[in-house]
Coordinates of C-alpha atoms in Angstrom, one line a residue:
Chain A
M1 CA -24.5 -26.5 21.5
S2 CA -24.7 -23.1 19.8
C3 CA -27.5 -21.9 21.4
A4 CA -29.3 -19.2 23.4
L5 CA -30.5 -20.5 26.9
I6 CA -33.8 -18.9 28.0
V7 CA -35.1 -18.7 31.3
G8 CA -38.6 -18.8 30.9
E9 CA -40.2 -16.6 33.5
V10 CA -43.6 -18.2 34.9
R11 CA -45.7 -16.8 37.3
R12 CA -49.2 -18.6 38.9
G13 CA -49.3 -20.9 36.0
I14 CA -48.7 -18.0 33.3
F15 CA -45.7 -17.8 30.8
E16 CA -44.9 -13.9 31.0
E17 CA -45.5 -11.9 27.7
R18 CA -42.2 -10.7 28.9
N19 CA -40.7 -13.9 27.5
L20 CA -41.0 -12.9 23.8
D21 CA -38.2 -10.6 24.5
T22 CA -35.8 -13.0 25.4
I23 CA -37.3 -15.0 22.5
G24 CA -36.9 -12.3 20.2
I25 CA -33.2 -11.4 20.6
S26 CA -32.1 -14.8 20.5
S27 CA -33.7 -14.5 16.7
L28 CA -31.8 -11.2 16.2
L29 CA -28.3 -13.0 17.9
G30 CA -28.7 -15.9 15.3
K31 CA -28.8 -18.9 17.9
E32 CA -31.3 -21.7 18.3
T33 CA -33.1 -21.2 21.0
C34 CA -33.3 -23.1 24.0
L35 CA -36.1 -22.6 26.3
L36 CA -36.0 -23.8 30.0
I37 CA -38.9 -24.0 31.9
P38 CA -41.1 -25.6 34.8
D39 CA -43.0 -29.0 33.8
N40 CA -46.3 -27.4 33.5
A41 CA -48.8 -26.9 30.8
Y42 CA -48.0 -23.0 30.0
T43 CA -49.4 -21.5 27.0
I44 CA -46.7 -21.2 24.6
S45 CA -46.6 -20.7 20.7
E46 CA -45.5 -24.3 19.6
K47 CA -43.0 -22.8 17.2
Q48 CA -41.3 -20.0 18.4
V49 CA -38.5 -22.1 20.1
D50 CA -36.2 -25.0 18.8
T51 CA -36.2 -26.8 22.2
I52 CA -37.9 -26.8 25.2
I53 CA -36.3 -28.1 28.8
K54 CA -39.1 -29.1 31.3
V55 CA -37.7 -28.9 34.7
K56 CA -39.5 -31.6 37.2
T57 CA -40.1 -28.9 40.0
D58 CA -42.9 -26.3 40.9
E59 CA -42.3 -22.7 39.6
E60 CA -41.6 -21.3 43.0
A61 CA -38.7 -23.3 43.5
F62 CA -37.5 -22.7 39.9
L63 CA -37.8 -18.9 40.2
N64 CA -35.4 -19.1 43.5
P65 CA -32.0 -18.1 42.4
L66 CA -30.7 -20.2 44.5
N67 CA -32.3 -23.4 42.7
L68 CA -32.2 -21.9 39.0
V69 CA -28.5 -21.4 39.7
G70 CA -28.2 -25.2 39.6
I71 CA -31.3 -26.1 37.2
V72 CA -29.0 -24.0 35.0
E73 CA -25.7 -25.4 35.7
Q74 CA -27.2 -29.0 35.0
A75 CA -28.7 -27.9 31.9
M76 CA -25.5 -27.1 30.5
N77 CA -23.9 -30.0 31.8
T78 CA -26.7 -32.1 30.0
Y79 CA -27.4 -30.4 26.7
G80 CA -23.7 -28.6 26.4
K81 CA -22.9 -24.8 27.1
P82 CA -25.1 -22.3 25.6
D83 CA -23.6 -18.8 24.2
F84 CA -26.1 -16.9 25.9
V85 CA -28.2 -17.4 29.0
L86 CA -31.4 -14.8 28.5
F87 CA -33.6 -13.6 31.3
T88 CA -36.2 -11.2 31.5
H89 CA -35.3 -7.9 33.1
S90 CA -37.9 -8.3 35.9
S91 CA -37.8 -8.8 39.4
S92 CA -36.9 -12.5 39.3
G93 CA -34.9 -11.8 36.3
M94 CA -32.5 -9.5 37.7
E95 CA -32.0 -11.2 40.7
S96 CA -31.3 -14.8 39.1
A97 CA -29.1 -13.3 36.6
A98 CA -26.7 -11.8 39.0
Y99 CA -26.9 -14.7 41.2
L100 CA -25.8 -16.9 38.2
S101 CA -23.0 -14.4 37.0
G102 CA -21.9 -14.7 40.4
S103 CA -21.8 -18.5 41.2
F104 CA -19.9 -19.2 37.8
G105 CA -17.8 -16.1 36.7
L106 CA -19.9 -15.2 33.9
P107 CA -20.0 -11.9 31.9
L108 CA -23.6 -9.9 32.9
I109 CA -25.1 -6.8 31.1
T110 CA -28.5 -5.9 32.6
D111 CA -31.5 -4.1 31.0
V112 CA -30.1 -4.8 27.6
S113 CA -32.4 -2.6 25.1
G114 CA -30.8 -2.9 21.8
Y115 CA -28.4 -5.3 19.9
D116 CA -26.0 -4.2 16.8
K117 CA -25.8 -7.1 14.4
D118 CA -22.7 -5.5 13.0
T119 CA -20.6 -4.5 15.7
G120 CA -22.2 -7.1 18.2
A121 CA -22.6 -4.3 21.0
F122 CA -25.5 -4.7 23.5
Y123 CA -27.0 -1.2 24.7
K124 CA -27.9 -1.0 28.0
S125 CA -29.7 2.1 29.5
Y126 CA -27.5 4.9 31.8
Y127 CA -28.9 7.9 34.1
S128 CA -32.9 6.8 33.4
D129 CA -32.4 6.4 29.7
K130 CA -30.5 9.7 28.9
I131 CA -27.6 7.9 27.7
F132 CA -26.8 4.7 26.7
G133 CA -23.7 2.5 26.9
E134 CA -22.4 0.3 23.9
F135 CA -21.1 -2.9 25.7
R136 CA -19.6 -5.8 24.6
C137 CA -18.3 -9.2 26.8
V138 CA -14.8 -9.7 27.0
G139 CA -15.0 -12.7 29.2
Q140 CA -15.7 -16.4 28.5
A141 CA -19.2 -17.6 27.7
P142 CA -21.8 -17.8 28.1
Y143 CA -22.6 -14.5 28.6
V144 CA -25.7 -13.6 30.9
L145 CA -28.2 -11.2 29.9
T146 CA -31.5 -9.3 31.2
V147 CA -33.4 -8.2 28.6
R148 CA -35.6 -5.5 28.4
S149 CA -39.7 -5.9 28.3
G150 CA -40.8 -4.9 24.8
S151 CA -37.4 -4.3 23.2
F152 CA -37.5 -7.5 20.9
K153 CA -40.5 -9.1 20.8
E154 CA -40.7 -8.0 17.0
F155 CA -38.0 -10.7 16.2
V156 CA -39.6 -13.7 17.2
A157 CA -39.6 -15.6 14.2
E158 CA -41.5 -18.7 13.8
K159 CA -39.5 -21.9 13.2
A160 CA -40.1 -24.7 10.7
T161 CA -40.8 -27.6 12.9
S162 CA -42.2 -27.8 16.7
P163 CA -39.6 -27.9 19.2
K164 CA -38.2 -30.9 20.7
I165 CA -38.9 -31.7 24.2
E166 CA -35.8 -32.4 27.0
F167 CA -36.7 -33.0 30.6
I168 CA -34.5 -32.3 33.8
E169 CA -35.2 -34.3 36.8
N170 CA -33.9 -34.6 40.4
V171 CA -33.5 -30.7 40.9
A172 CA -31.7 -30.1 43.9
V173 CA -33.7 -27.6 46.3
N174 CA -31.7 -25.1 48.6
T175 CA -33.5 -24.7 51.9
S176 CA -31.7 -21.4 52.7
R177 CA -34.3 -19.3 50.8
T178 CA -38.2 -20.5 51.0
F179 CA -41.0 -19.4 49.4
I180 CA -44.0 -18.7 51.6
E181 CA -46.8 -17.0 49.8
Y182 CA -48.1 -14.8 47.0
V183 CA -49.7 -11.5 48.8
E184 CA -52.2 -9.5 46.7
E185 CA -52.5 -6.0 46.5
E186 CA -55.4 -4.6 48.8
K187 CA -58.8 -4.0 46.6
T188 CA -59.7 -0.4 46.1
E189 CA -62.8 1.2 45.2
I190 CA -61.0 3.4 42.3
D191 CA -59.7 0.9 39.5
I192 CA -57.1 2.9 37.5
T193 CA -57.1 0.4 34.9
K194 CA -60.7 1.3 34.1
A195 CA -60.4 4.9 33.8
E196 CA -60.6 6.5 30.4
F197 CA -58.9 9.5 31.4
L198 CA -56.3 9.3 33.9
L199 CA -53.8 12.4 35.3
S200 CA -50.7 10.7 36.5
V201 CA -48.3 13.1 38.6
G202 CA -44.7 12.2 39.4
R203 CA -41.6 13.3 41.1
G204 CA -42.0 16.7 39.6
I205 CA -44.9 17.4 42.2
G206 CA -42.3 18.1 44.7
N207 CA -44.0 17.5 47.9
K208 CA -47.3 15.9 49.5
D209 CA -49.2 19.3 50.0
E210 CA -49.8 19.4 46.6
I211 CA -51.6 16.4 46.2
P212 CA -55.4 17.9 46.6
N213 CA -54.3 20.3 44.2
Y214 CA -54.0 18.0 41.7
E215 CA -56.9 16.0 42.9
E216 CA -59.0 18.9 42.3
L217 CA -58.2 19.6 38.9
A218 CA -58.5 15.7 38.2
G219 CA -61.9 16.0 39.7
L220 CA -62.4 19.4 37.3
L221 CA -61.4 17.5 34.0
R222 CA -63.5 14.0 35.3
A223 CA -60.3 12.4 35.2
V224 CA -58.8 10.0 37.7
L225 CA -55.5 11.1 39.9
S226 CA -52.6 8.2 39.3
G227 CA -48.7 8.3 40.2
S228 CA -45.3 7.0 39.3
R229 CA -43.5 5.5 41.5
P230 CA -41.6 8.1 43.5
V231 CA -45.1 9.6 44.8
I232 CA -46.1 6.0 45.9
D233 CA -43.0 5.9 47.8
K234 CA -43.6 8.1 49.4
M235 CA -47.1 7.3 50.4
W236 CA -48.5 10.7 49.1
L237 CA -50.8 8.6 46.9
P238 CA -52.2 4.6 47.6
K239 CA -50.4 1.7 46.0
P240 CA -53.3 0.8 43.8
R241 CA -52.7 3.8 42.2
Q242 CA -49.4 3.4 40.6
V243 CA -48.8 2.8 37.0
G244 CA -45.6 1.0 36.6
T245 CA -44.7 -2.5 36.0
S246 CA -44.7 -2.7 40.0
G247 CA -48.4 -1.2 39.6
K248 CA -50.5 -1.3 37.3
T249 CA -50.7 -1.2 33.3
V250 CA -53.2 1.0 31.8
K251 CA -54.3 1.8 28.6
P252 CA -56.7 5.0 29.1
K253 CA -58.2 7.4 26.0
V254 CA -55.8 9.9 27.7
Y255 CA -53.0 9.9 29.8
L256 CA -52.0 13.3 31.3
A257 CA -48.2 13.0 32.9
M258 CA -47.4 16.0 35.1
G259 CA -43.9 15.9 36.5
I260 CA -43.1 12.3 35.3
S261 CA -39.5 12.2 33.7
G262 CA -40.2 8.7 32.3
A263 CA -38.4 5.6 33.5
F264 CA -39.2 2.5 31.7
Q265 CA -40.9 0.7 34.5
H266 CA -43.3 3.9 34.2
I267 CA -43.5 3.7 30.6
A268 CA -44.2 0.2 30.0
G269 CA -47.1 0.9 32.0
M270 CA -49.0 3.8 30.0
K271 CA -46.9 3.4 26.7
D272 CA -50.6 1.9 25.3
S273 CA -52.9 4.9 25.9
D274 CA -54.2 5.9 23.3
C275 CA -53.0 9.3 23.8
I276 CA -50.2 10.7 25.9
I277 CA -49.8 14.2 27.1
A278 CA -46.4 15.3 28.8
V279 CA -45.9 18.1 31.3
N280 CA -42.2 18.2 32.0
K281 CA -39.5 21.2 32.8
D282 CA -36.7 19.1 31.3
A283 CA -36.7 19.0 27.5
G284 CA -34.6 16.0 27.8
A285 CA -37.2 14.0 29.6
P286 CA -37.6 10.2 28.0
I287 CA -41.3 10.7 28.1
F288 CA -41.3 13.1 25.4
Q289 CA -40.1 10.3 22.8
Y290 CA -43.3 8.3 23.7
A291 CA -45.7 11.1 24.3
H292 CA -48.0 12.5 21.7
Y293 CA -48.2 15.9 22.8
G294 CA -45.3 17.6 24.9
I295 CA -44.8 20.7 27.2
V296 CA -41.7 22.0 28.3
A297 CA -43.3 24.1 31.7
D298 CA -43.5 24.0 35.0
M299 CA -46.2 21.7 36.0
H300 CA -47.7 23.7 38.9
K301 CA -48.4 26.7 36.7
V302 CA -50.1 24.4 34.1
R303 CA -52.1 23.2 36.9
D304 CA -53.1 26.7 37.6
K305 CA -53.9 28.1 34.6
L306 CA -56.1 24.8 33.2
K307 CA -58.0 25.2 36.9
E308 CA -58.9 28.7 36.2
M309 CA -60.0 28.0 32.6
V310 CA -62.1 24.9 33.3
K311 CA -63.8 26.9 36.2
G312 CA -64.3 30.1 34.0
Chain B
M1 CA -26.8 -8.6 64.1
N2 CA -24.0 -7.0 62.5
I3 CA -25.6 -5.3 59.4
L4 CA -23.3 -3.8 56.5
V5 CA -24.9 -1.5 53.9
F6 CA -23.6 -0.6 50.8
T7 CA -24.0 3.4 49.7
K8 CA -23.0 4.9 46.8
R9 CA -22.5 8.6 45.8
V10 CA -24.3 9.1 42.4
P11 CA -24.7 12.3 39.9
A12 CA -28.0 14.1 40.2
T13 CA -28.9 13.8 36.5
Q14 CA -33.0 13.8 36.9
E15 CA -33.3 17.5 35.5
E16 CA -30.0 17.9 33.9
E17 CA -29.3 17.5 30.0
L18 CA -26.3 15.1 29.5
R19 CA -23.3 15.4 27.5
I20 CA -20.9 13.0 25.7
L21 CA -17.7 14.2 25.0
G22 CA -14.7 12.9 23.1
D23 CA -15.6 10.4 20.5
G24 CA -18.2 8.6 22.8
K25 CA -15.4 8.0 25.5
E26 CA -16.7 10.2 28.1
V27 CA -19.8 11.2 29.8
D28 CA -19.5 14.7 30.9
L29 CA -20.4 15.1 34.5
S30 CA -18.0 17.7 35.7
K31 CA -20.8 20.1 36.4
L32 CA -23.4 18.1 38.1
P33 CA -24.2 18.1 41.8
F34 CA -23.7 14.6 43.5
K35 CA -25.8 12.7 46.1
V36 CA -26.4 9.3 47.6
N37 CA -27.9 6.8 45.3
D38 CA -31.8 6.9 46.3
W39 CA -32.2 3.3 46.5
D40 CA -28.9 3.1 49.0
N41 CA -30.9 5.7 51.3
Y42 CA -34.0 3.4 51.5
A43 CA -31.1 0.5 52.4
V44 CA -29.6 2.7 55.1
E45 CA -32.7 3.5 56.8
E46 CA -33.8 0.0 56.9
A47 CA -30.6 -1.0 58.4
V48 CA -30.7 1.1 61.1
R49 CA -34.3 0.0 61.8
I50 CA -33.3 -3.3 61.9
A51 CA -30.1 -2.6 64.5
E52 CA -32.8 -0.6 66.5
K53 CA -35.0 -3.5 66.9
T54 CA -32.2 -5.8 67.4
G55 CA -29.6 -4.1 68.9
G56 CA -27.4 -4.6 66.6
T57 CA -24.7 -2.3 64.6
V58 CA -24.7 -1.3 61.1
T59 CA -21.7 -0.2 58.9
A60 CA -21.7 1.6 55.7
I61 CA -19.2 0.7 53.2
S62 CA -18.8 2.8 49.8
I63 CA -16.9 1.9 46.7
G64 CA -16.2 5.2 44.9
D65 CA -13.6 8.3 45.0
A66 CA -12.6 10.2 47.9
E67 CA -15.6 12.6 47.9
S68 CA -17.3 9.3 48.4
D69 CA -17.1 10.1 52.3
E70 CA -20.0 12.7 52.1
V71 CA -22.2 9.4 51.9
L72 CA -20.7 8.0 54.6
R73 CA -21.0 10.9 56.8
R74 CA -25.0 10.7 55.6
A75 CA -24.8 7.1 56.2
I76 CA -23.8 7.8 59.8
A77 CA -25.8 10.7 60.8
M78 CA -28.7 8.2 60.0
G79 CA -27.9 5.8 62.9
V80 CA -24.7 4.1 61.1
K81 CA -22.0 3.5 63.6
D82 CA -18.6 3.2 61.0
G83 CA -18.0 4.2 57.8
F84 CA -15.6 2.3 55.6
L85 CA -14.7 4.0 52.0
I86 CA -12.8 1.2 49.7
E87 CA -11.4 4.1 47.2
V88 CA -11.2 3.5 43.9
E89 CA -8.8 5.4 41.5
K90 CA -11.5 5.1 38.3
V91 CA -15.1 3.9 37.9
L92 CA -15.6 0.2 37.6
Q93 CA -18.1 -0.2 34.9
D94 CA -18.9 -3.8 35.2
P95 CA -21.0 -5.2 38.5
Y96 CA -18.9 -8.3 38.5
A97 CA -15.7 -6.6 39.1
R98 CA -17.2 -4.2 41.7
A99 CA -18.9 -7.2 43.6
M100 CA -15.3 -9.0 43.7
L101 CA -13.6 -6.0 44.8
A102 CA -16.6 -6.0 47.7
Y103 CA -16.3 -9.7 48.1
N104 CA -12.1 -9.5 48.4
F105 CA -12.6 -6.4 50.9
L106 CA -14.6 -8.5 53.1
K107 CA -12.2 -11.5 53.4
K108 CA -9.5 -10.3 53.6
E109 CA -10.4 -7.3 56.5
N110 CA -12.4 -10.5 58.0
I111 CA -15.6 -7.9 58.6
P112 CA -18.3 -10.1 60.3
F113 CA -21.7 -9.6 58.9
D114 CA -25.2 -11.1 59.9
T115 CA -26.8 -9.7 56.6
I116 CA -25.8 -7.0 54.0
L117 CA -28.2 -4.8 52.2
T118 CA -27.8 -2.6 49.1
G119 CA -30.2 -0.3 47.1
V120 CA -31.6 -2.6 44.4
Q121 CA -30.0 -0.4 41.6
S122 CA -27.8 2.7 41.5
E123 CA -29.4 5.9 39.8
D124 CA -26.4 6.0 37.3
D125 CA -25.4 2.6 35.8
Q126 CA -28.8 0.8 36.6
F127 CA -27.2 -2.6 36.6
A128 CA -29.0 -3.9 39.7
S129 CA -26.2 -7.2 40.2
V130 CA -23.8 -6.3 42.8
G131 CA -26.0 -7.8 45.5
G132 CA -26.6 -10.6 43.8
I133 CA -23.3 -11.2 42.5
L134 CA -21.5 -10.2 45.6
A135 CA -24.0 -12.9 47.5
A136 CA -23.2 -15.7 44.9
L137 CA -19.6 -15.3 45.7
L138 CA -19.8 -15.2 49.4
K139 CA -22.4 -18.3 48.9
V140 CA -25.3 -16.7 51.1
P141 CA -29.0 -16.6 50.2
Y142 CA -29.6 -13.6 48.0
S143 CA -33.3 -11.7 47.6
S144 CA -33.6 -8.7 45.8
M145 CA -36.7 -6.0 45.5
V146 CA -37.0 -6.3 49.1
I147 CA -40.6 -4.1 49.9
G148 CA -40.8 -5.7 53.3
I149 CA -39.1 -7.1 56.4
D150 CA -41.9 -8.5 58.4
N151 CA -39.6 -10.6 60.8
V152 CA -36.2 -10.6 62.3
E153 CA -34.9 -13.4 64.2
N154 CA -31.6 -14.7 64.7
D155 CA -31.1 -17.3 62.1
H156 CA -33.3 -16.1 59.6
L157 CA -35.4 -13.2 58.0
I158 CA -39.2 -13.3 56.9
L159 CA -39.4 -10.8 54.1
R160 CA -41.5 -9.6 51.3
R161 CA -40.0 -9.4 47.6
E162 CA -42.0 -7.1 45.1
L163 CA -43.0 -8.5 41.9
E164 CA -44.9 -7.2 38.8
G165 CA -48.4 -5.8 38.7
G166 CA -48.6 -5.2 42.4
L167 CA -47.7 -8.8 43.4
Q168 CA -45.5 -9.5 46.0
E169 CA -44.1 -12.6 47.8
R170 CA -43.2 -13.5 51.1
V171 CA -39.9 -15.9 51.7
K172 CA -37.7 -17.0 54.3
V173 CA -34.2 -16.1 54.1
M174 CA -31.6 -18.0 56.2
L175 CA -28.8 -15.6 57.7
P176 CA -26.0 -14.8 57.0
S177 CA -27.5 -13.3 53.6
V178 CA -27.5 -10.6 51.3
L179 CA -30.8 -8.6 50.3
S180 CA -31.5 -5.6 47.8
I181 CA -33.8 -3.0 49.0
Q182 CA -36.5 -1.8 46.6
S183 CA -37.4 2.3 47.1
G184 CA -40.7 2.4 49.7
I185 CA -40.0 0.4 51.9
N186 CA -39.8 2.8 54.4
E187 CA -39.8 6.3 54.5
P188 CA -36.1 7.5 55.1
R189 CA -35.5 9.9 58.2
Y190 CA -34.8 13.4 57.6
V191 CA -30.9 14.1 57.8
S192 CA -30.1 18.2 58.6
I193 CA -26.9 19.3 57.5
M194 CA -25.8 19.7 61.1
G195 CA -26.3 16.1 61.6
V196 CA -24.2 15.6 58.7
R197 CA -21.4 18.1 60.1
K198 CA -22.0 16.0 63.3
A199 CA -21.1 12.9 62.2
S200 CA -17.8 14.2 60.5
K201 CA -16.2 13.4 63.8
V202 CA -17.0 9.8 63.5
E203 CA -14.0 8.1 62.2
R204 CA -14.4 7.1 58.4
K205 CA -12.0 4.1 57.7
V206 CA -10.4 4.5 54.4
F207 CA -8.7 1.5 52.1
K208 CA -7.1 1.4 48.9
A209 CA -9.2 -0.6 46.6
K210 CA -5.8 -2.0 44.5
D211 CA -5.2 -3.9 48.1
Y212 CA -8.1 -6.0 46.8
E213 CA -8.1 -6.7 43.3
E214 CA -7.4 -10.2 43.1
S215 CA -9.4 -11.9 40.2
M216 CA -11.2 -8.5 39.7
S217 CA -10.8 -8.1 35.8
S218 CA -13.9 -6.9 34.0
L219 CA -15.8 -9.5 32.1
I220 CA -17.5 -6.5 30.3
E221 CA -16.7 -3.3 28.8
V222 CA -17.9 -0.3 27.2
V223 CA -17.3 0.4 23.8
K224 CA -18.6 3.8 23.9
W225 CA -21.8 6.1 24.8
V226 CA -24.3 7.2 22.8
Y227 CA -27.9 9.2 22.6
P228 CA -30.9 7.3 22.9
L229 CA -32.3 6.7 19.8
K230 CA -35.3 9.3 18.8
K231 CA -38.4 7.5 18.4
G232 CA -41.8 8.8 17.0
G233 CA -41.3 11.9 19.6
A234 CA -44.3 14.3 20.9
T235 CA -45.8 17.2 19.0
M236 CA -44.2 19.7 21.2
L237 CA -47.2 22.5 22.4
S238 CA -45.4 26.3 22.6
G239 CA -46.7 29.5 22.9
E240 CA -48.2 31.6 26.0
L241 CA -49.3 29.1 28.7
E242 CA -53.1 30.1 28.2
E243 CA -52.7 29.4 24.5
I244 CA -51.0 25.8 25.4
C245 CA -53.8 25.1 28.1
K246 CA -56.1 25.8 25.8
Q247 CA -54.6 23.3 23.3
I248 CA -54.5 20.8 26.0
L249 CA -58.6 21.1 26.6
G250 CA -58.7 21.0 22.7
I251 CA -57.2 17.7 22.9
I252 CA -59.1 15.9 25.8
K253 CA -62.7 16.9 24.3
E254 CA -61.4 15.5 21.3
K255 CA -60.6 12.7 22.5
G256 CA -64.2 12.9 24.3
V257 CA -63.0 12.2 27.8
Y258 CA -64.0 15.7 28.8
Q259 CA -66.6 18.3 27.7

């Protein structure tokens, strides 16, 4: 079949929104869309795909890369070899796409955020979005792609008919990796998703001793202090204060980003803020592409001046 | 436990402006400082911690040019026992080719391991794939985004993987295995320049990539390098610092979040 096989990402009964990007790129590629998901009652729009292959397994087993390779192989054997196998560029997608590529020797491009229909080139980020590579596959199809969230959902095209439903049964379960449980994040008093004004600090803050200075500024401005991944990794701020795909998605009225360069995982967590103000000393920082207002300056000098002015 | 950990030397591009040369054929990295890949730093630290707990040994492996010896010395200064450099003549853009090179090396040199650690991704190419492809080639289980190793047993590990939105999952992985380590799993230990100098006295072995090239053809290729497409872009505030800060306060007042 000349199609794109989409490995649907489902987690705790939810058909994740980032699947729209894999559906979107398959439309752009001009391929029939065949969606592979566990057999469960997920809420998906009826006419977004041509075929749904429901796999008789639970979602934790489905998302395990060791099982998924067998499931994709079974789908290919039953319904024919697709031109593409598409994953979301997520924790699960990155893992399974690489394992699939290695298992069958398939060309793999990850974190695809653009496609040129005329040249057939896929765009992929290098050096934290400062440069992009135009890639093409030279090995045998199917080509395996992981697709950046938010890059292609606008290309989802409604189909004329409802999808055909197929089933895969008797899935082999590999026991060399097994799911035990989900681990929830600890609950805290401050919920950054509810804040109207977030002051967020990133790698540019330099060291832990600076945190109280920014807490003070946040207090003076009546903002809540949050941070990007490097600050949370170093445990300078607690995990529930992390903005980004592995932390929280926030939409405050104002997002003041200081010393944050703008890795896409961070951008994905704050890009829908009403007003983004970014302070960074690197004029080429990707965050300036997403901010409404930008200031190229030393974040500490801006902090000190703001404090001085607010204190009067 | 025998642990192998892959570590890579990458350009430090955080605050650098990058230039594309010659019709998009090359990115100019000639004036950039280089460093150990951030995620690999966490992987090395985690490997050393496991070995300290279980009494095993850690070997660091780097695929790169001769300068990559620098990251091996750093890993040794952190507590790794040996360093192997697989020296390549040109950068391998395809993660499949890199993983196949690593696979051929491990097989041909008959390197024993219980687990292999890599960083989740490298800062330069951001493929996040070599660990997974290598695991599949070795036919061993794989886990990526590993943010915690809760239990180490003779035949298995209990670990936590980072998912999205603050959620994690706990999984049991049988050994041997390959794990890709997420940043934040630990606090990598401080390494002094003296420590790195001292590590220079520990022998590192150099292997030539051309001896391990079987089935290593690239499955993807770079056509050219391009700058990111300009999106909307910010209105840049300029002037004296006081004037800029006045504008910031004006904006947040206008948005009604500060009076």
